[in-house]
Tab-separated table of C-alpha atoms in Angstrom:
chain	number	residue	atom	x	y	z
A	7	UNK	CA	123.747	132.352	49.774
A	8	UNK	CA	124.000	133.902	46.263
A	9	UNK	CA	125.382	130.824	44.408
A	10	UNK	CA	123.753	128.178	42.945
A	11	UNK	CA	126.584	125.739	43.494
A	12	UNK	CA	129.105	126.240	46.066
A	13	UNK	CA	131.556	123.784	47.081
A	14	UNK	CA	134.769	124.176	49.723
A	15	UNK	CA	137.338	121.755	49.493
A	16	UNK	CA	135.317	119.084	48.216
A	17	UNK	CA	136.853	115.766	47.905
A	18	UNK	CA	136.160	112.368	46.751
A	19	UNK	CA	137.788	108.775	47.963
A	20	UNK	CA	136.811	105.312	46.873
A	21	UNK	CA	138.367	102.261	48.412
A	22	UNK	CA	139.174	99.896	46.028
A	23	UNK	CA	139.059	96.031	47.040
A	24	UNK	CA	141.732	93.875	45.841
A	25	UNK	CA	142.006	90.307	47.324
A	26	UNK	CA	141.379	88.791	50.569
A	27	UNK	CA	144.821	89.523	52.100
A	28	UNK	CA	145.071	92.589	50.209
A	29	UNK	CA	144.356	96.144	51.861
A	30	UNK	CA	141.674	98.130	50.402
A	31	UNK	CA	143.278	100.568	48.164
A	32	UNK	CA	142.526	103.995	47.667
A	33	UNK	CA	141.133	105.921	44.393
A	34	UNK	CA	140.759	109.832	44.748
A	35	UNK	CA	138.569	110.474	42.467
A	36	UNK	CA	137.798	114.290	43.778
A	37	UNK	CA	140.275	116.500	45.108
A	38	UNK	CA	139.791	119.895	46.869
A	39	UNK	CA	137.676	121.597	44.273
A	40	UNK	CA	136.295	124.621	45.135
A	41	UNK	CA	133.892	126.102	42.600
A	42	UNK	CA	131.866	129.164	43.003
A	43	UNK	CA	129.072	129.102	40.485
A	44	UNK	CA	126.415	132.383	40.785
A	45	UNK	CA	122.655	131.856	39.670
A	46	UNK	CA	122.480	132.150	36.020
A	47	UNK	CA	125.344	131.205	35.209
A	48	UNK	CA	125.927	128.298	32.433
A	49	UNK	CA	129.453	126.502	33.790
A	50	UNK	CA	130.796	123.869	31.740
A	51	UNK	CA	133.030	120.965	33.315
A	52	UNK	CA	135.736	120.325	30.574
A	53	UNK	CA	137.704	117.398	30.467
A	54	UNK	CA	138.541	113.316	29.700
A	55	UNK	CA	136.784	110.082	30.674
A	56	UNK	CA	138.027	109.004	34.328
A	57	UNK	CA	138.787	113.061	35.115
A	58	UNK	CA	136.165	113.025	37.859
A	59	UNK	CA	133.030	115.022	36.117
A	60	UNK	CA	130.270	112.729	36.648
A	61	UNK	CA	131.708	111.830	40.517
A	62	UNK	CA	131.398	115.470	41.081
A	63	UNK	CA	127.685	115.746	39.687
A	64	UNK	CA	126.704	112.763	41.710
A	65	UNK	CA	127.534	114.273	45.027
A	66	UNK	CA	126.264	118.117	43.822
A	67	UNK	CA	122.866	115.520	43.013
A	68	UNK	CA	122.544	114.012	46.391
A	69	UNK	CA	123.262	110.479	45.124
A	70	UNK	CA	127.127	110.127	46.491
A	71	UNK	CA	128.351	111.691	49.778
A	72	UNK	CA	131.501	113.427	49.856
A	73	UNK	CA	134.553	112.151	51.757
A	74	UNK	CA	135.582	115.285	52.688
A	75	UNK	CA	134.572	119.253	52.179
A	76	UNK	CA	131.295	120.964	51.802
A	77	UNK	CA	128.860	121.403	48.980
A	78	UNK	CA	126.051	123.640	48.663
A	79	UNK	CA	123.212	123.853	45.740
A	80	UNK	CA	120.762	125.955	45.607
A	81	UNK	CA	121.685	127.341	49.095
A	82	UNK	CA	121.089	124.175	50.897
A	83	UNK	CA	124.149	121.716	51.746
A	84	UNK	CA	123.885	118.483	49.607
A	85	UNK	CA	124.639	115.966	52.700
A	86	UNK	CA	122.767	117.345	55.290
A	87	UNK	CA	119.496	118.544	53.184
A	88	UNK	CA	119.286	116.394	50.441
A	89	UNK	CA	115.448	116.404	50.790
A	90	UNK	CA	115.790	120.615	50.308
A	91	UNK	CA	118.113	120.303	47.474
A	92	UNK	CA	116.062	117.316	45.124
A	93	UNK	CA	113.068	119.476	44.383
A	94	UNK	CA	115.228	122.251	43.011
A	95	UNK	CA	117.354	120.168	40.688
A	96	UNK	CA	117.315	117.977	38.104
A	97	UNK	CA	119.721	115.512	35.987
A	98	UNK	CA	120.188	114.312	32.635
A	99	UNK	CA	123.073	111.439	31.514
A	100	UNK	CA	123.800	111.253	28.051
A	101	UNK	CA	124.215	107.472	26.706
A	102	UNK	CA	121.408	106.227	29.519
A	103	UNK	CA	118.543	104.574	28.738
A	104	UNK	CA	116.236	106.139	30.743
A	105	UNK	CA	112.036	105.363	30.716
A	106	UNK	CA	109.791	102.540	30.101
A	107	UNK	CA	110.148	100.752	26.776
A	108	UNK	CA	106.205	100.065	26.900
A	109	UNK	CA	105.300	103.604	27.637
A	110	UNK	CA	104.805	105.972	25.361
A	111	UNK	CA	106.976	109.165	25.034
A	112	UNK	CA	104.118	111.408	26.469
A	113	UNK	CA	103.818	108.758	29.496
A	114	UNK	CA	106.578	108.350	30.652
A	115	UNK	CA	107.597	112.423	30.681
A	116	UNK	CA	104.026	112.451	33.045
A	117	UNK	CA	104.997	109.538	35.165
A	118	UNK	CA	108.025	111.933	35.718
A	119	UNK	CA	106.213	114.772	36.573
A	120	UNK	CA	103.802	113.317	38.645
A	121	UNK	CA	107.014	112.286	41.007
A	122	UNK	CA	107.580	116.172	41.304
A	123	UNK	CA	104.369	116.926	42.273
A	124	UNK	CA	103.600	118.882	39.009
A	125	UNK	CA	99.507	119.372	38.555
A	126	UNK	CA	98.553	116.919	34.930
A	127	UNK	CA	97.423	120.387	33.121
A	128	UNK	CA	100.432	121.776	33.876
A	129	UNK	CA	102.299	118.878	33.065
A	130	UNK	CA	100.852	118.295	29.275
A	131	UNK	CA	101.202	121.439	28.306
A	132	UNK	CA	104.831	121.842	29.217
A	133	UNK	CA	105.370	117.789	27.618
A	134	UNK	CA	103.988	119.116	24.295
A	135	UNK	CA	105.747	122.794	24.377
A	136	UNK	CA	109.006	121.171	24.889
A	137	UNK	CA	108.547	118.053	22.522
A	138	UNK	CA	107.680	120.793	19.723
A	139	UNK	CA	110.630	122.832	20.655
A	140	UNK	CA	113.009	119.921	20.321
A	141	UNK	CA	111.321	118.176	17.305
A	142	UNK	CA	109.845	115.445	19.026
A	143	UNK	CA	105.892	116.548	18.768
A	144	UNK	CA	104.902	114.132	16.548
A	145	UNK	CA	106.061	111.074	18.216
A	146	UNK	CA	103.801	111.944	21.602
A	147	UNK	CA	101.971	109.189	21.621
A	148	UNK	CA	105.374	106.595	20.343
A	149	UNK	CA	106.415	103.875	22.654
A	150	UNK	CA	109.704	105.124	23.730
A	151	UNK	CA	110.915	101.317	23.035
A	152	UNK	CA	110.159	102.411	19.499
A	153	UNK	CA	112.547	105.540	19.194
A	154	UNK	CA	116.209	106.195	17.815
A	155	UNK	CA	118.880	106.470	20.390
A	156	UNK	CA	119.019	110.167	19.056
A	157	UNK	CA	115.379	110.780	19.110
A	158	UNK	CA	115.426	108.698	23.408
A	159	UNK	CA	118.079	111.310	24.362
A	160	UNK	CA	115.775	114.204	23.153
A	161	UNK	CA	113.117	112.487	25.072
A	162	UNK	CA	115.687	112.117	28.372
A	163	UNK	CA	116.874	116.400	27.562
A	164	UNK	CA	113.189	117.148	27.814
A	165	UNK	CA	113.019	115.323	31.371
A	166	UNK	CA	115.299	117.124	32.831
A	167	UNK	CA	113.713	120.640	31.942
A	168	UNK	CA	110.094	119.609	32.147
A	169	UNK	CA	110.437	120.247	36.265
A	170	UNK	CA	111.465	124.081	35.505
A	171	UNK	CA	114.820	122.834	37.588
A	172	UNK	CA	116.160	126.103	39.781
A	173	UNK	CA	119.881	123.732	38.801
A	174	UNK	CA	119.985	121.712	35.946
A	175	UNK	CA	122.797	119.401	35.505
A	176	UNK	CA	123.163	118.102	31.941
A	177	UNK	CA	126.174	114.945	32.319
A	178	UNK	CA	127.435	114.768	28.597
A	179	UNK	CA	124.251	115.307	27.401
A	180	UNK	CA	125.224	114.730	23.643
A	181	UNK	CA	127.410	111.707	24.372
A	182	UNK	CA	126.712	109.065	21.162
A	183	UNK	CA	124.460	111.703	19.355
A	184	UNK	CA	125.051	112.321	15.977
A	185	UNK	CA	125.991	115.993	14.493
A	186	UNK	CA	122.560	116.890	13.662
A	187	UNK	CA	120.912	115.960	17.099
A	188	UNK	CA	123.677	117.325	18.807
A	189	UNK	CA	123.180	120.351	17.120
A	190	UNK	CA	119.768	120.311	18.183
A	191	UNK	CA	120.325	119.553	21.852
A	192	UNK	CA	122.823	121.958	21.930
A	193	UNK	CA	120.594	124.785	20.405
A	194	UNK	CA	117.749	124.315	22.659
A	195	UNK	CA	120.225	124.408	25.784
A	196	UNK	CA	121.220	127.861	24.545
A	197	UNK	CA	117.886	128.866	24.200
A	198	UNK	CA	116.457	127.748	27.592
A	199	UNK	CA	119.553	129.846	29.802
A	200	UNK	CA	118.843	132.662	27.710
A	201	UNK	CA	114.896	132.466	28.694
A	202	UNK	CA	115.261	131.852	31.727
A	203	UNK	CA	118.173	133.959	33.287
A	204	UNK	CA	117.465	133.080	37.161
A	205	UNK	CA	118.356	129.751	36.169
A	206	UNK	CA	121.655	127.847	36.389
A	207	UNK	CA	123.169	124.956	34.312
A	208	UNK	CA	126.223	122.888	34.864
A	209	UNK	CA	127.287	121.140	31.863
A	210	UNK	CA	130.030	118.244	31.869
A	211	UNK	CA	131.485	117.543	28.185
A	212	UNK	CA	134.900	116.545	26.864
A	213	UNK	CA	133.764	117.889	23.728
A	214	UNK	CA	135.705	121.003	23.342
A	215	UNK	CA	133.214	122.632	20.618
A	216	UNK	CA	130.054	122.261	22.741
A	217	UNK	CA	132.214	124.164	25.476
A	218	UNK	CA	133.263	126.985	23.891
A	219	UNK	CA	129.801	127.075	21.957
A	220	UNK	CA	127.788	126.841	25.241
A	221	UNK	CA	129.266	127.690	28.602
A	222	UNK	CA	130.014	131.280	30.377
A	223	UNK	CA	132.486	129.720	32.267
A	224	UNK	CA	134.668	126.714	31.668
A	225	UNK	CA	136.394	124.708	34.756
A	226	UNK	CA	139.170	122.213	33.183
A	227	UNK	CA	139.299	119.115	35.024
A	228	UNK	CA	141.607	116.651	35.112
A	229	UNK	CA	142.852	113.518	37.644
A	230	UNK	CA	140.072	114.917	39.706
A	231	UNK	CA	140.824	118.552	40.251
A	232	UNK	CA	140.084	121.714	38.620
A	233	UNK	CA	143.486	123.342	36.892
A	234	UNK	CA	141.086	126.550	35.442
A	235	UNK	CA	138.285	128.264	35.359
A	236	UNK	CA	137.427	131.345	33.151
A	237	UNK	CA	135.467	132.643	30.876
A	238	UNK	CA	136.594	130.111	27.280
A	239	UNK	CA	137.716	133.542	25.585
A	240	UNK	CA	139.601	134.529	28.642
A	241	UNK	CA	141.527	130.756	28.931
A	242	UNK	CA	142.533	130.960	25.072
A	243	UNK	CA	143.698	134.417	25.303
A	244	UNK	CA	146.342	133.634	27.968
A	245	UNK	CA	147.462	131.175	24.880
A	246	UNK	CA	147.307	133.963	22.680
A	247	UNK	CA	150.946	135.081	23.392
A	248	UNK	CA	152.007	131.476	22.230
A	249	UNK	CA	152.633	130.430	18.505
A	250	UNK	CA	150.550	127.416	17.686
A	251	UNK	CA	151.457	125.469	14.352
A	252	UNK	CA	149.994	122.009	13.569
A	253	UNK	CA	152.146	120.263	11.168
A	254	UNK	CA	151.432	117.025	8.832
A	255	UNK	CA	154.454	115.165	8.465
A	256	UNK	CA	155.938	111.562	7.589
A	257	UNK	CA	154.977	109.187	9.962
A	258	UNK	CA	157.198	108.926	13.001
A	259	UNK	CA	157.680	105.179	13.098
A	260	UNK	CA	157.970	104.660	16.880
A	261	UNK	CA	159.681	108.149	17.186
A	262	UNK	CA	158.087	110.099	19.775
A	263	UNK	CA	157.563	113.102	20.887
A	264	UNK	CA	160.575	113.182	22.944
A	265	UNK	CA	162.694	113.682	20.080
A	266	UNK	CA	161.581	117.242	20.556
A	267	UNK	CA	162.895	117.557	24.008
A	268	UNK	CA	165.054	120.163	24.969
A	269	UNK	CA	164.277	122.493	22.422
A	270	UNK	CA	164.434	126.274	23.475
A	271	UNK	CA	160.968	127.659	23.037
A	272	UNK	CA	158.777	124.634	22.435
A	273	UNK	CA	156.385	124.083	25.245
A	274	UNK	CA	154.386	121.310	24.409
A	275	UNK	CA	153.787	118.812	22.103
A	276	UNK	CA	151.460	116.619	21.207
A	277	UNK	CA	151.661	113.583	18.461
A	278	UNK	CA	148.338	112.019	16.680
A	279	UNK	CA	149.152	108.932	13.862
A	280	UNK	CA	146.856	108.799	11.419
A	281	UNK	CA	147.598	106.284	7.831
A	282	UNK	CA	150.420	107.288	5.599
A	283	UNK	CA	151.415	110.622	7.811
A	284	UNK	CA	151.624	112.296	11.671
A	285	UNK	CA	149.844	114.682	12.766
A	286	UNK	CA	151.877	116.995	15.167
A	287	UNK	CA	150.539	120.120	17.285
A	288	UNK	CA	153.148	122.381	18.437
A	289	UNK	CA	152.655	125.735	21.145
A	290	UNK	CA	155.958	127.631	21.125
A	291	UNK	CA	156.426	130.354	23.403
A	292	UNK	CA	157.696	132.223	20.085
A	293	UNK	CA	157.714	132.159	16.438
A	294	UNK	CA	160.998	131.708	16.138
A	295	UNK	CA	161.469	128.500	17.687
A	296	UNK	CA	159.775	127.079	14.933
A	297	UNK	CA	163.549	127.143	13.322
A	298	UNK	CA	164.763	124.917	15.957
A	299	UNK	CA	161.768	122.319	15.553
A	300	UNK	CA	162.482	121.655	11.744
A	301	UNK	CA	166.043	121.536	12.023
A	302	UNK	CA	165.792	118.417	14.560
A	303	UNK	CA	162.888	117.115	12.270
A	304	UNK	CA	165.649	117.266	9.218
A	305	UNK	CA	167.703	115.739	11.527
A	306	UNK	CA	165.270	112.638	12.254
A	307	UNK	CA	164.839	112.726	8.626
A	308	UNK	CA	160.951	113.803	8.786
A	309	UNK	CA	159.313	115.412	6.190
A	310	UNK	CA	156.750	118.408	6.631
A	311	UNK	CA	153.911	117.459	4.238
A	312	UNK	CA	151.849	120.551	5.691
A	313	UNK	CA	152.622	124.142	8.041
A	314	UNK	CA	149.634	126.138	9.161
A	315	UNK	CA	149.573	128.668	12.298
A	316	UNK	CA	146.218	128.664	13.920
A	317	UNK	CA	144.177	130.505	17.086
A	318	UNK	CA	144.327	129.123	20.346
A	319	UNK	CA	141.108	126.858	21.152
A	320	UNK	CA	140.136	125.411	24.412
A	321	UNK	CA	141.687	122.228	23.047
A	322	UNK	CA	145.332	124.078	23.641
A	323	UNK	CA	144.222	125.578	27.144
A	324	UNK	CA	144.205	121.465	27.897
A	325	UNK	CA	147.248	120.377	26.420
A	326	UNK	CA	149.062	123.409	28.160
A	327	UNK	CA	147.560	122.588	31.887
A	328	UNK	CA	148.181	118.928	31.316
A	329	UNK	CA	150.736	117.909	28.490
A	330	UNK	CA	148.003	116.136	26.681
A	331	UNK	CA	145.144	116.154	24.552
A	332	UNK	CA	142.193	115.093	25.563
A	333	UNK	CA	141.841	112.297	23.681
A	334	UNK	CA	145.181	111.260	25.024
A	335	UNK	CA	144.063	111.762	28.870
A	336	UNK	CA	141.336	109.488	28.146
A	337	UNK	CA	144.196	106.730	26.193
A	338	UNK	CA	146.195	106.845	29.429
A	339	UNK	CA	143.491	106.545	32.180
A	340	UNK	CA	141.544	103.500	30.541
């Protein structure tokens, strides 16, 4: 098989205990996604808290079985050969805490590779190649206890590549980071695919920058099933028909959204508050429905503080699958 991840139908179901008397309920948490992802290839899984990323990456890792369907990585299916499909893979979380507090960074990275069978010279030289690459050379011999949160998730990144992974799967690797280590983190993901173009990465993130920045292909996910999949350029140009405005305006004091319903041409709408004004993003299927949308906000007796047009981003591609922004999704499922 060609693809480095393959999956057919692939769904998810927990059962969710209430109380004694009470029937287990049930939580899909996956449902039918079929994803085709050929070696190489860095795919990005785009979408809010609770959408069903990380369930997905558990069962593509061996570590959750599927209720239903079929997965494949690295040729080999996930619940019948898990023992075929560990030594090819590896996984990085952002936000864990991963290692030994008392170790030192260059310890624990070779306790790791000693678990993959990886010869000690071998092992050190990749440890300090990839500590230099991502900054972290001079703190070889630091107790990882002893290390930033930013400078322990550099430590976990370098983990997951140290094992020269045939599938690497990177589960909001940036998550808590600050700009500048992101930055960094992100770079050196870049840089690895590029060198190494038999290799495959799949990337989870609701960050929509590290997305478009990263991925060759982004599936959007959402209440546990995939609504897209293209290449980022080729999801915002099917937007690029659309006329997207983002407007400051007075606040809407408990007006919503829905005052904007009905309104020929306006396709969605999405509402942020923020102190002293609104923030409102509009995609119209035409420019001139923005006539419409300020009449009704004289109407409602709302003031336009500030009008621009903008590009589509993958941002948009979400609200026009779902209705929402991200951030929203993640407001309405916790």
């Amino acid at each position: 098989m060609e693809h480095a991840i393959y999956t057919k139908n692939l769904g998810r179901v927990y059962k969710v205990r209430g109380g004694k008397k009470e029937e287990p309920k049930e939580l899909t948490a996956l449902r039918d996604i079929n994803l085709e992802v050929p070696r190489g290839e860095l795919i990005g899984l785009l979408g809010p808290n609770g959408a069903g990323k990380t369930t997905l990456i558990k069962i593509l890792t061996t570590l959750l079985a599927p209720s239903h369907g079929e997965a494949f990585v690295a040729g080999y299916n996930v619940a019948q050969q898990p023992d075929m499909v560990r030594p090819r893979i590896n996984m990085v979380s952002g936000g864990e805490t991963s290692g030994y507090g008392l170790l030192t960074v260059r310890e624990n990275l070779w306790m790791f590779a000693q678990f993959y069978g990886i010869p000690s010279d071998v092992a050190d030289k990749r440890i300090k190649d990839l500590l230099a690459i991502v900054g972290l050379a001079d703190r070889l011999n630091t107790k990882s206890s002893d290390l930033s949160t930013g400078l322990r998730q550099k430590m976990n990144i370098v983990r997951g590549f140290l094992t020269d992974p045939d599938v690497l799967f990177l589960d909001e690797p940036t998550l808590g980071l600050d700009v500048s280590a992101g930055r960094d983190v992100r770079q050196f993901v870049g840089s690895w695919v590029a060198d190494n173009p038999d290799k495959t990465l799949l990337l989870t993130t609701h960050y929509m920058v590290e997305a478009d920045e990263l991925c060759d292909r982004v599936a959007i996910i959402d209440h546990g099933r995939v609504l897209a999949c293209d290449k980022p350029s080729k999801l915002k140009q099917a937007l690029q028909k659309d006329a997207i405005f983002r407007m400051e305006v007075s606040p809407l004091n408990g007006k919503g959204t829905s005052i904007f319903d009905g309104l020929g041409g306006v396709k969605q709408v999405t509402h942020s508050a923020h102190d002293g004004h609104s923030s409102l993003e509009f995609i119209l299927a035409e420019e001139d429905a923005l006539g419409s949308v300020m009449n009704r906000m004289a109407e409602q007796d709302i003031h336009i503080q500030n009008l621009q047009k903008r590009e589509p981003t993958l941002e948009d591609v979400f609200v026009s699958l779902t209705g929402k922004s991200i951030t929203e999704a993640e407001g309405h499922d916790h």
